[in-house]
Coordinates of C-alpha atoms and ligand atoms in Angstrom, one line a residue:
X1 CA 66.4 -49.3 -159.5
X2 CA 65.9 -53.0 -158.5
X3 CA 63.0 -54.8 -160.4
X4 CA 61.4 -57.9 -159.0
X5 CA 62.2 -60.9 -161.4
X6 CA 59.2 -62.4 -163.2
X7 CA 58.6 -65.9 -161.6
X8 CA 58.7 -68.9 -163.4
X9 CA 55.8 -70.4 -165.1
X10 CA 54.0 -73.2 -163.4
X11 CA 54.8 -76.4 -165.4
X12 CA 56.2 -79.8 -165.0
X13 CA 59.6 -78.8 -165.0
X14 CA 59.2 -76.3 -162.1
X15 CA 57.0 -78.3 -159.9
X16 CA 60.1 -79.4 -158.0
X17 CA 60.4 -75.8 -156.8
X18 CA 57.3 -75.9 -154.9
X19 CA 56.5 -76.6 -151.3
X20 CA 55.8 -80.4 -151.1
X21 CA 52.5 -79.7 -149.6
X22 CA 51.6 -77.7 -152.5
X23 CA 52.5 -80.4 -155.0
X24 CA 49.9 -82.6 -157.0
X25 CA 48.8 -85.7 -155.4
X26 CA 49.8 -87.6 -158.7
X27 CA 52.3 -87.3 -161.2
X28 CA 50.4 -86.6 -164.4
X29 CA 53.1 -88.1 -166.7
X30 CA 51.9 -91.6 -165.2
X31 CA 48.4 -90.9 -166.0
X32 CA 46.4 -92.2 -169.2
X33 CA 43.7 -90.4 -171.1
X34 CA 40.8 -92.0 -169.6
X35 CA 38.0 -89.5 -168.8
X36 CA 36.9 -86.9 -171.5
X37 CA 35.4 -83.9 -169.9
X38 CA 33.5 -81.3 -172.0
X39 CA 33.8 -77.4 -170.4
X40 CA 37.1 -76.5 -169.3
X41 CA 35.8 -73.8 -166.6
X42 CA 36.9 -73.0 -163.3
X43 CA 34.1 -75.1 -161.6
X44 CA 35.3 -78.3 -163.2
X45 CA 38.7 -77.8 -162.4
X46 CA 37.9 -77.1 -158.6
X47 CA 35.2 -80.0 -158.5
X48 CA 35.4 -83.4 -160.5
X49 CA 39.3 -82.9 -161.2
X50 CA 40.0 -82.7 -157.7
X51 CA 38.0 -86.0 -157.0
X52 CA 39.6 -87.8 -160.1
X53 CA 43.1 -86.8 -158.8
X54 CA 42.1 -88.4 -155.2
X55 CA 40.8 -91.3 -157.0
X56 CA 44.1 -91.9 -158.8
X57 CA 46.3 -91.1 -155.9
X58 CA 44.6 -93.5 -153.8
X59 CA 44.1 -96.6 -155.9
X60 CA 47.3 -96.0 -158.2
X61 CA 45.0 -96.2 -161.2
X62 CA 46.1 -93.7 -163.9
X63 CA 42.8 -91.6 -164.5
X64 CA 43.8 -88.5 -166.6
X65 CA 41.3 -86.2 -167.9
X66 CA 41.3 -84.8 -171.4
X67 CA 39.7 -81.5 -170.9
X68 CA 37.8 -80.4 -174.3
X69 CA 36.7 -76.6 -174.4
X70 CA 34.2 -75.1 -176.5
X71 CA 34.5 -71.2 -176.2
X72 CA 37.8 -70.0 -174.9
X73 CA 40.8 -70.6 -177.1
X74 CA 42.8 -68.9 -174.3
X75 CA 42.0 -71.1 -171.7
X76 CA 43.3 -74.0 -174.0
X77 CA 46.3 -72.1 -174.7
X78 CA 47.1 -71.1 -171.2
X79 CA 46.6 -74.7 -169.8
X80 CA 48.9 -76.2 -172.4
X81 CA 51.6 -73.6 -171.5
X82 CA 51.4 -75.0 -167.9
X83 CA 51.4 -78.6 -169.0
X84 CA 47.8 -78.4 -168.0
X85 CA 48.7 -78.0 -164.2
X86 CA 47.0 -75.3 -162.3
X87 CA 46.4 -74.4 -158.7
X88 CA 43.2 -74.7 -156.7
X89 CA 42.8 -72.3 -153.6
X90 CA 40.5 -73.5 -150.7
X91 CA 39.0 -69.9 -149.3
X92 CA 38.3 -70.6 -145.9
X93 CA 37.6 -67.3 -143.7
X94 CA 40.9 -66.1 -142.8
X95 CA 43.0 -69.2 -144.1
X96 CA 43.7 -69.9 -148.0
X97 CA 45.4 -73.0 -148.8
X98 CA 46.8 -73.5 -152.3
X99 CA 48.0 -76.5 -154.1
X100 CA 48.5 -77.7 -157.5
X101 CA 46.4 -80.4 -159.1
X102 CA 47.6 -83.1 -161.6
X103 CA 44.6 -84.8 -162.8
X104 CA 44.3 -83.0 -166.3
X105 CA 46.8 -84.1 -168.8
X106 CA 45.4 -82.7 -172.2
X107 CA 43.6 -79.7 -173.2
X108 CA 41.7 -79.7 -176.4
X109 CA 39.6 -77.0 -178.6
X110 CA 36.4 -78.2 -179.6
X111 CA 36.5 -77.5 -183.4
X112 CA 40.2 -77.6 -184.1
X113 CA 40.7 -80.8 -182.3
X114 CA 37.5 -82.5 -183.1
X115 CA 39.4 -85.2 -184.7
X116 CA 41.3 -86.2 -181.5
X117 CA 37.9 -85.8 -179.4
X118 CA 36.4 -88.2 -181.5
X119 CA 39.1 -90.9 -181.4
X120 CA 39.4 -90.5 -177.7
X121 CA 35.7 -91.2 -177.3
X122 CA 35.8 -94.0 -179.8
X123 CA 38.7 -95.6 -177.9
X124 CA 38.9 -98.4 -175.5
X125 CA 41.0 -96.4 -172.7
X126 CA 38.2 -93.9 -172.1
X127 CA 35.1 -95.1 -170.3
X128 CA 33.6 -92.0 -168.9
X129 CA 32.6 -88.6 -170.4
X130 CA 31.8 -85.9 -168.1
X131 CA 30.2 -82.6 -168.9
X132 CA 30.0 -79.0 -167.2
X133 CA 28.7 -77.0 -170.0
X134 CA 25.8 -75.1 -168.0
X135 CA 22.2 -74.9 -168.9
X136 CA 23.0 -73.4 -172.1
X137 CA 24.9 -76.3 -173.6
X138 CA 22.0 -78.6 -173.6
X139 CA 19.8 -76.7 -176.3
X140 CA 16.7 -77.6 -174.6
X141 CA 13.4 -75.9 -175.6
X142 CA 12.0 -73.9 -172.9
X143 CA 8.6 -75.1 -173.1
X144 CA 8.9 -79.1 -173.6
X145 CA 12.7 -79.6 -172.5
X146 CA 13.2 -81.4 -176.0
X147 CA 16.2 -80.7 -178.0
X148 CA 16.1 -77.3 -180.0
X149 CA 16.9 -78.4 -183.4
X150 CA 16.7 -75.2 -184.7
X151 CA 19.2 -73.5 -182.5
X152 CA 22.1 -72.2 -184.5
X153 CA 24.8 -74.4 -183.4
X154 CA 22.7 -77.6 -183.2
X155 CA 21.2 -76.9 -186.8
X156 CA 24.9 -76.5 -188.0
X157 CA 25.9 -79.7 -186.6
X158 CA 23.0 -81.6 -187.8
X159 CA 23.7 -80.3 -191.1
X160 CA 27.3 -81.3 -190.9
X161 CA 25.9 -85.0 -190.2
X162 CA 25.4 -85.3 -194.0
X163 CA 29.2 -84.7 -194.8
X164 CA 32.4 -85.0 -193.1
X165 CA 32.5 -81.4 -191.3
X166 CA 33.6 -81.3 -187.8
X167 CA 30.6 -80.3 -185.1
X168 CA 31.3 -77.5 -183.0
X169 CA 28.8 -78.1 -180.5
X170 CA 29.2 -80.5 -177.3
X171 CA 26.0 -82.3 -178.3
X172 CA 27.3 -82.7 -181.9
X173 CA 30.9 -83.7 -180.8
X174 CA 29.4 -86.1 -178.2
X175 CA 27.0 -87.8 -180.6
X176 CA 29.7 -88.0 -183.4
X177 CA 32.0 -89.6 -180.7
X178 CA 29.5 -92.3 -179.6
X179 CA 28.8 -93.1 -183.4
X180 CA 32.7 -93.6 -183.8
X181 CA 32.7 -95.8 -180.7
X182 CA 29.8 -97.9 -181.9
X183 CA 32.0 -98.7 -185.0
X184 CA 35.0 -99.2 -183.0
X185 CA 33.4 -102.1 -181.0
X186 CA 30.8 -100.4 -179.0
X187 CA 32.4 -101.0 -175.5
X188 CA 29.8 -99.4 -172.7
X189 CA 30.6 -95.8 -171.8
X190 CA 29.2 -93.6 -169.2
X191 CA 28.1 -89.8 -169.9
X192 CA 27.7 -88.0 -166.6
X193 CA 26.1 -84.6 -166.8
X194 CA 27.3 -82.2 -163.7
X195 CA 25.2 -79.2 -164.4
X196 CA 22.7 -77.8 -162.4
X197 CA 19.4 -79.3 -163.8
X198 CA 17.0 -81.6 -162.4
X199 CA 17.1 -84.9 -163.8
X200 CA 20.2 -84.0 -165.5
X201 CA 21.3 -87.5 -166.6
X202 CA 18.0 -88.1 -168.6
X203 CA 18.0 -84.6 -169.7
X204 CA 21.3 -85.3 -171.6
X205 CA 20.0 -88.7 -172.6
X206 CA 17.3 -87.1 -174.3
X207 CA 19.0 -84.4 -176.1
X208 CA 21.6 -86.8 -177.2
X209 CA 19.0 -89.1 -178.6
X210 CA 17.1 -86.4 -180.3
X211 CA 20.3 -85.2 -182.0
X212 CA 21.0 -88.8 -183.3
X213 CA 17.1 -89.0 -184.6
X214 CA 17.7 -85.8 -186.3
X215 CA 20.7 -86.5 -188.0
X216 CA 21.4 -87.6 -191.5
X217 CA 23.5 -90.6 -190.5
X218 CA 22.3 -93.6 -192.5
X219 CA 23.1 -95.8 -189.7
X220 CA 21.2 -93.9 -187.0
X221 CA 18.7 -96.6 -186.0
X222 CA 21.4 -99.0 -184.8
X223 CA 23.2 -96.1 -183.0
X224 CA 20.0 -95.4 -181.1
X225 CA 19.7 -99.0 -180.2
X226 CA 23.2 -99.3 -179.0
X227 CA 22.9 -96.0 -176.9
X228 CA 20.0 -97.4 -175.3
X229 CA 21.8 -100.4 -174.3
X230 CA 25.4 -99.4 -173.7
X231 CA 25.7 -95.7 -172.8
X232 CA 24.5 -94.8 -169.3
X233 CA 23.5 -91.3 -168.4
X234 CA 23.7 -91.3 -164.5
X235 CA 22.2 -88.3 -162.9
X236 CA 24.5 -86.3 -160.4
X237 CA 24.2 -83.2 -158.2
X238 CA 27.6 -81.1 -157.9
X239 CA 28.2 -78.5 -155.5
X240 CA 31.0 -76.1 -154.7
X241 CA 30.8 -72.2 -154.9
X242 CA 33.8 -71.2 -157.4
X243 CA 33.4 -67.6 -158.7
X244 CA 35.0 -66.8 -162.0
X245 CA 38.7 -66.1 -161.6
X246 CA 39.9 -62.6 -161.7
X247 CA 43.2 -61.0 -162.3
X248 CA 43.8 -60.4 -158.6
X249 CA 43.0 -64.0 -158.2
X250 CA 46.0 -65.0 -160.4
X251 CA 48.3 -62.7 -158.7
X252 CA 47.4 -64.2 -155.5
X253 CA 47.7 -67.7 -156.3
X254 CA 51.1 -66.9 -158.2
X255 CA 52.5 -65.1 -155.3
X256 CA 51.5 -68.1 -152.9
X257 CA 53.0 -70.7 -155.2
X258 CA 56.1 -68.6 -156.4
X259 CA 55.4 -69.6 -159.7
X260 CA 53.3 -67.8 -162.2
X261 CA 49.7 -69.4 -162.8
X262 CA 47.6 -68.0 -165.4
X263 CA 44.8 -70.4 -164.8
X264 CA 44.2 -70.8 -161.0
X265 CA 40.8 -71.8 -159.4
X266 CA 39.8 -70.2 -156.1
X267 CA 36.6 -71.8 -154.4
X268 CA 35.0 -72.4 -151.1
X269 CA 36.4 -75.2 -149.2
X270 CA 33.1 -77.1 -149.1
X271 CA 32.4 -79.7 -152.0
X272 CA 30.0 -82.1 -152.6
X273 CA 29.1 -84.7 -155.3
X274 CA 26.1 -87.2 -155.1
X275 CA 26.0 -89.5 -158.3
X276 CA 23.4 -92.0 -159.3
X277 CA 24.9 -95.5 -159.0
X278 CA 24.1 -96.5 -162.5
X279 CA 27.7 -96.7 -164.2
X280 CA 28.1 -99.5 -167.0
X281 CA 31.9 -98.9 -167.4
X282 CA 34.9 -98.8 -165.2
X283 CA 35.0 -95.2 -163.6
X284 CA 37.4 -93.6 -161.1
X285 CA 36.6 -94.6 -157.5
X286 CA 35.5 -90.9 -156.9
X287 CA 34.3 -92.1 -153.4
X288 CA 37.6 -92.1 -152.4
X289 CA 37.6 -88.4 -152.8
X290 CA 34.3 -87.9 -150.8
X291 CA 31.6 -88.5 -153.7
X292 CA 28.6 -90.4 -152.5
X293 CA 27.0 -93.1 -154.9
X294 CA 23.3 -93.4 -154.1
X295 CA 20.4 -95.2 -155.9
X296 CA 18.4 -92.0 -156.3
X297 CA 20.0 -88.7 -156.4
X298 CA 16.5 -86.8 -156.8
X299 CA 16.2 -85.7 -152.9
X300 CA 19.7 -84.3 -153.1
X301 CA 19.4 -82.6 -156.3
X302 CA 16.1 -80.9 -155.6
X303 CA 17.4 -79.7 -152.2
X304 CA 20.5 -78.3 -153.9
X305 CA 18.9 -76.7 -157.0
X306 CA 15.8 -75.4 -155.0
X307 CA 17.5 -74.2 -152.0
X308 CA 21.1 -73.3 -153.0
X309 CA 20.7 -72.4 -156.5
X310 CA 17.3 -70.9 -155.8
X311 CA 18.3 -68.6 -153.0
X312 CA 21.4 -67.9 -155.1
X313 CA 19.2 -66.5 -157.9
X314 CA 16.9 -64.4 -155.4
X315 CA 19.8 -62.8 -153.7
X316 CA 21.4 -62.1 -157.3
X317 CA 18.4 -59.8 -158.5
X318 CA 17.2 -58.3 -155.1
X319 CA 20.9 -57.8 -154.3
X320 CA 21.8 -55.9 -157.6
X321 CA 18.6 -53.8 -157.5
X322 CA 19.7 -52.9 -153.7
X323 CA 23.2 -51.9 -154.9
X324 CA 25.2 -55.0 -153.6
X325 CA 27.9 -56.4 -155.8
X326 CA 28.7 -59.9 -154.2
X327 CA 26.8 -62.7 -152.2
X328 CA 29.0 -61.6 -148.9
X329 CA 27.8 -58.1 -149.6
X330 CA 24.2 -59.2 -149.3
X331 CA 24.7 -61.3 -146.3
X332 CA 26.3 -58.1 -144.7
X333 CA 22.9 -56.1 -145.1
X334 CA 20.0 -56.3 -142.5
X335 CA 18.0 -58.4 -144.7
X336 CA 20.5 -60.7 -146.4
X337 CA 20.4 -63.9 -144.0
X338 CA 16.5 -63.4 -143.4
X339 CA 16.1 -63.7 -147.1
X340 CA 18.0 -67.1 -147.4
X341 CA 16.1 -68.3 -144.3
X342 CA 12.8 -67.2 -145.6
X343 CA 13.3 -68.4 -149.2
X344 CA 14.3 -71.7 -147.5
X345 CA 11.4 -71.8 -145.4
X346 CA 9.0 -71.4 -148.3
X347 CA 10.5 -73.8 -150.8
X348 CA 11.4 -76.6 -148.1
X349 CA 7.6 -78.2 -148.2
X350 CA 8.3 -78.8 -151.8
X351 CA 11.2 -81.1 -151.1
X352 CA 10.8 -85.0 -151.2
X353 CA 10.6 -86.4 -147.6
X354 CA 13.8 -88.2 -147.8
X355 CA 15.6 -87.7 -144.3
X356 CA 17.4 -84.8 -145.5
X357 CA 17.7 -81.8 -143.0
X358 CA 16.3 -78.7 -145.0
X359 CA 16.8 -76.6 -141.8
X360 CA 20.1 -77.5 -141.1
X361 CA 21.1 -77.2 -145.1
X362 CA 19.9 -73.5 -145.1
X363 CA 21.8 -72.5 -141.8
X364 CA 24.8 -73.9 -143.5
X365 CA 24.0 -71.9 -146.6
X366 CA 24.0 -68.8 -144.6
X367 CA 27.5 -69.7 -143.2
X368 CA 28.9 -70.5 -146.7
X369 CA 27.4 -66.9 -148.3
X370 CA 28.8 -65.2 -145.3
X371 CA 32.4 -66.3 -146.1
X372 CA 34.1 -63.1 -146.4
X373 CA 37.1 -64.4 -148.3
X374 CA 34.7 -65.4 -151.4
X375 CA 33.8 -62.5 -154.1
X376 CA 31.1 -64.2 -155.9
X377 CA 29.7 -61.5 -158.0
X378 CA 25.8 -61.3 -158.3
X379 CA 26.4 -60.4 -161.8
X380 CA 27.8 -63.7 -162.5
X381 CA 24.8 -65.7 -160.9
X382 CA 22.3 -63.3 -162.4
X383 CA 23.2 -64.2 -165.8
X384 CA 21.4 -66.9 -168.1
X385 CA 18.4 -66.4 -165.8
X386 CA 16.0 -67.5 -168.5
X387 CA 17.6 -71.0 -168.3
X388 CA 18.2 -70.9 -164.5
X389 CA 14.8 -69.4 -163.0
X390 CA 12.7 -72.4 -164.5
X391 CA 15.0 -74.9 -162.9
X392 CA 15.4 -73.1 -159.8
X393 CA 12.1 -71.5 -158.6
X394 CA 9.1 -72.4 -161.2
X395 CA 9.0 -76.0 -160.2
X396 CA 8.4 -75.0 -156.6
X397 CA 6.2 -72.3 -157.2
X398 CA 4.0 -74.4 -159.2
X399 CA 3.8 -77.0 -156.6
X400 CA 3.1 -74.5 -153.6
X401 CA 0.5 -73.0 -155.8
X402 CA -1.2 -76.5 -156.5
X403 CA -1.4 -77.1 -152.9
X404 CA -2.7 -73.5 -152.1
X405 CA 0.4 -72.4 -150.2
X406 CA 1.3 -68.7 -150.5
X407 CA 4.7 -67.9 -152.1
X408 CA 5.5 -64.4 -151.1
X409 CA 9.1 -64.8 -151.2
X410 CA 9.1 -66.5 -154.8
X411 CA 6.9 -63.6 -156.1
X412 CA 9.4 -61.0 -154.5
X413 CA 12.1 -62.8 -156.1
X414 CA 10.3 -63.1 -159.5
X415 CA 9.6 -59.2 -159.4
X416 CA 13.4 -58.9 -159.0
X417 CA 14.3 -60.9 -161.9
X418 CA 11.7 -59.4 -164.1
X419 CA 12.9 -55.9 -163.3
X420 CA 16.5 -57.2 -163.9
X421 CA 15.5 -58.4 -167.5
X422 CA 14.7 -54.6 -168.6
X423 CA 17.0 -53.2 -171.0
X424 CA 19.7 -50.9 -169.2
X425 CA 20.3 -47.3 -170.6
X426 CA 23.5 -48.6 -172.3
X427 CA 21.9 -51.6 -174.0
X428 CA 22.2 -55.1 -172.4
X429 CA 20.3 -55.9 -169.4
X430 CA 19.8 -53.3 -166.5
X431 CA 22.6 -54.8 -164.3
X432 CA 24.9 -56.0 -166.9
X433 CA 23.8 -59.7 -166.5
X434 CA 23.9 -61.6 -169.8
X435 CA 21.4 -63.9 -171.1
X436 CA 21.0 -65.7 -174.4
X437 CA 17.4 -64.7 -174.4
X438 CA 18.1 -61.0 -173.8
X439 CA 16.6 -60.0 -177.1
X440 CA 13.2 -61.7 -176.5
X441 CA 13.4 -60.4 -172.8
X442 CA 14.0 -56.9 -173.9
X443 CA 11.1 -57.1 -176.2
X444 CA 8.8 -57.5 -173.1
X445 CA 9.6 -54.0 -172.2
X446 CA 8.8 -52.5 -175.6
X447 CA 6.0 -50.2 -175.9
X448 CA 3.4 -49.3 -173.1
X449 CA 1.7 -52.0 -171.2
X450 CA 0.4 -52.5 -167.6
X451 CA 3.1 -54.0 -165.3
X452 CA 1.5 -57.3 -164.7
X453 CA 1.2 -57.5 -168.8
X454 CA 5.1 -57.3 -168.7
X455 CA 5.4 -59.9 -166.1
X456 CA 3.1 -62.2 -168.4
X457 CA 5.3 -61.6 -171.1
X458 CA 8.6 -62.6 -169.3
X459 CA 7.0 -65.8 -168.1
X460 CA 6.0 -66.5 -171.6
X461 CA 9.6 -66.2 -172.7
X462 CA 10.6 -68.8 -170.6
X463 CA 7.8 -71.4 -171.8
X464 CA 5.9 -71.0 -168.4
X465 CA 2.6 -70.4 -170.1
X466 CA 0.7 -71.6 -167.2
X467 CA 2.1 -69.2 -165.0
X468 CA 2.0 -66.5 -167.3
X469 CA -1.7 -67.1 -167.7
X470 CA -2.4 -66.9 -164.0
X471 CA -3.6 -63.4 -163.4
X472 CA -3.2 -63.5 -159.4
X473 CA 0.5 -64.5 -159.9
X474 CA 1.3 -61.8 -162.2
X475 CA -0.4 -59.1 -160.5
X476 CA 1.1 -60.2 -157.4
X477 CA 4.6 -60.1 -158.9
X478 CA 3.7 -56.7 -160.6
X479 CA 2.8 -55.1 -157.3
X480 CA 6.1 -55.8 -156.0
X481 CA 8.1 -54.3 -159.2
X482 CA 8.5 -50.7 -158.0
X483 CA 9.4 -51.6 -154.6
X484 CA 12.1 -53.9 -155.8
X485 CA 13.4 -51.4 -158.3
X486 CA 13.7 -48.9 -155.5
X487 CA 16.2 -51.2 -153.7
X488 CA 13.6 -52.4 -151.2
X489 CA 13.7 -56.0 -149.9
X490 CA 10.2 -56.3 -148.1
X491 CA 10.1 -59.7 -146.8
Ligands
CS2_1 C1 25.3 -70.3 -159.3 C2 26.1 -71.6 -159.2 O1 26.1 -68.9 -160.8 C3 25.5 -69.5 -160.4 O2 24.1 -69.3 -161.0 O3 24.2 -70.4 -158.4 O4 27.0 -71.6 -160.2 C4 26.6 -72.2 -157.7 O5 27.5 -71.3 -157.3 C5 27.0 -73.7 -157.9 O6 26.1 -74.4 -158.3 C6 27.3 -74.1 -156.4 O7 27.7 -75.4 -156.5

């Protein structure tokens, strides 16, 4: 019996066996550790790393990224086993393109490698820190948006500021690194949130400042003053649909490359990065990779969060209730495209009038979502709803209500989310989504209560007391619960 030989692993030594078109645009050995990134996820590697590689390739400047991971030791191990090389596959309908990216030069684990993280942030070579840590990583209180100093990891890292213990949260590491930088001379540095939150730059600045204020550091006043003057937190909006990598994806990328890649990323061909032009330190020329620097990102940010992420979440909960698994499956139903368009038409009046074309944007979304080469699980999008829904739906809902406009699509979507927070027969959430607030959300379903009361409780869990106390809203949502639970999408 003949056996197929296991292909060699993707790494520096094996790069030369790749088709030249699939090789990195830069030689990672020529790069320097100049960017520290928190969050070694698929999204970052398919997005910021691609722009950074383009910037180095076009300028000859050695912008290497050091990735710091908080949760997955496996991801760090596998990246190291591949000399931090990995492939990115663009999944255009009917045409896949795979190539290796060479921008990442080091992978660290947040706790075990904390000393190295601190030294890098303190050192002169690094002028840029970027973050993709999801809404969860900011530990903001749902009602005020301020740092939740009682959240487990934050409370532990604040306690650690009294001694020498290494922090284990991103905010703890970041604050400690900034403090070390001040002591090392205090060169300016930019800290760039790339997470899906309105005003993500100011939101990050607030939680970092509040961490320092709540710390036991004797020099915290000096640190706060230095941060105010030397650390910029530009706002950004990032976009590229990059589903979590599956075993099938690993096999696919490896067979295209002819080398085993355990950490490939596969995403849609579309990508966008808009950044506030408010950097204080030298940075990669990301514009050479297609990024846009603007004085005010708010119009782009609200358009993307409310139309793309908002309709994503609506499709997730309505789709799961209707028995779909992926976004492309939703678009293949009789109601999928109508839902995206109706959602867009309802929410568009809440967007700033800044010359951006919301109708064209929504039509592009329909095409992006239809892409049959993408397998984007609704369960992935539907997870962490307690953090995503306030960002995506509640702002526009409040604005529509304040101007007396109806919001039937948002109410329908809310009914689907409320229904999805109900505990499933086997524990967990009903459609196997996960959420840090799943306990509090499950408690909303305990005992007997009228449907509108359940809706009220769920809204209160996410800090939306004003909406929770609006009887007309909670009863409109409650009326939709049964239809949605039966899989009906009545637009
Ligand atoms: C999605 C986003 O999982 C989700 O919540 O809405 O990850 C979305 O795919 C990206 O923001 C697209 O840029």
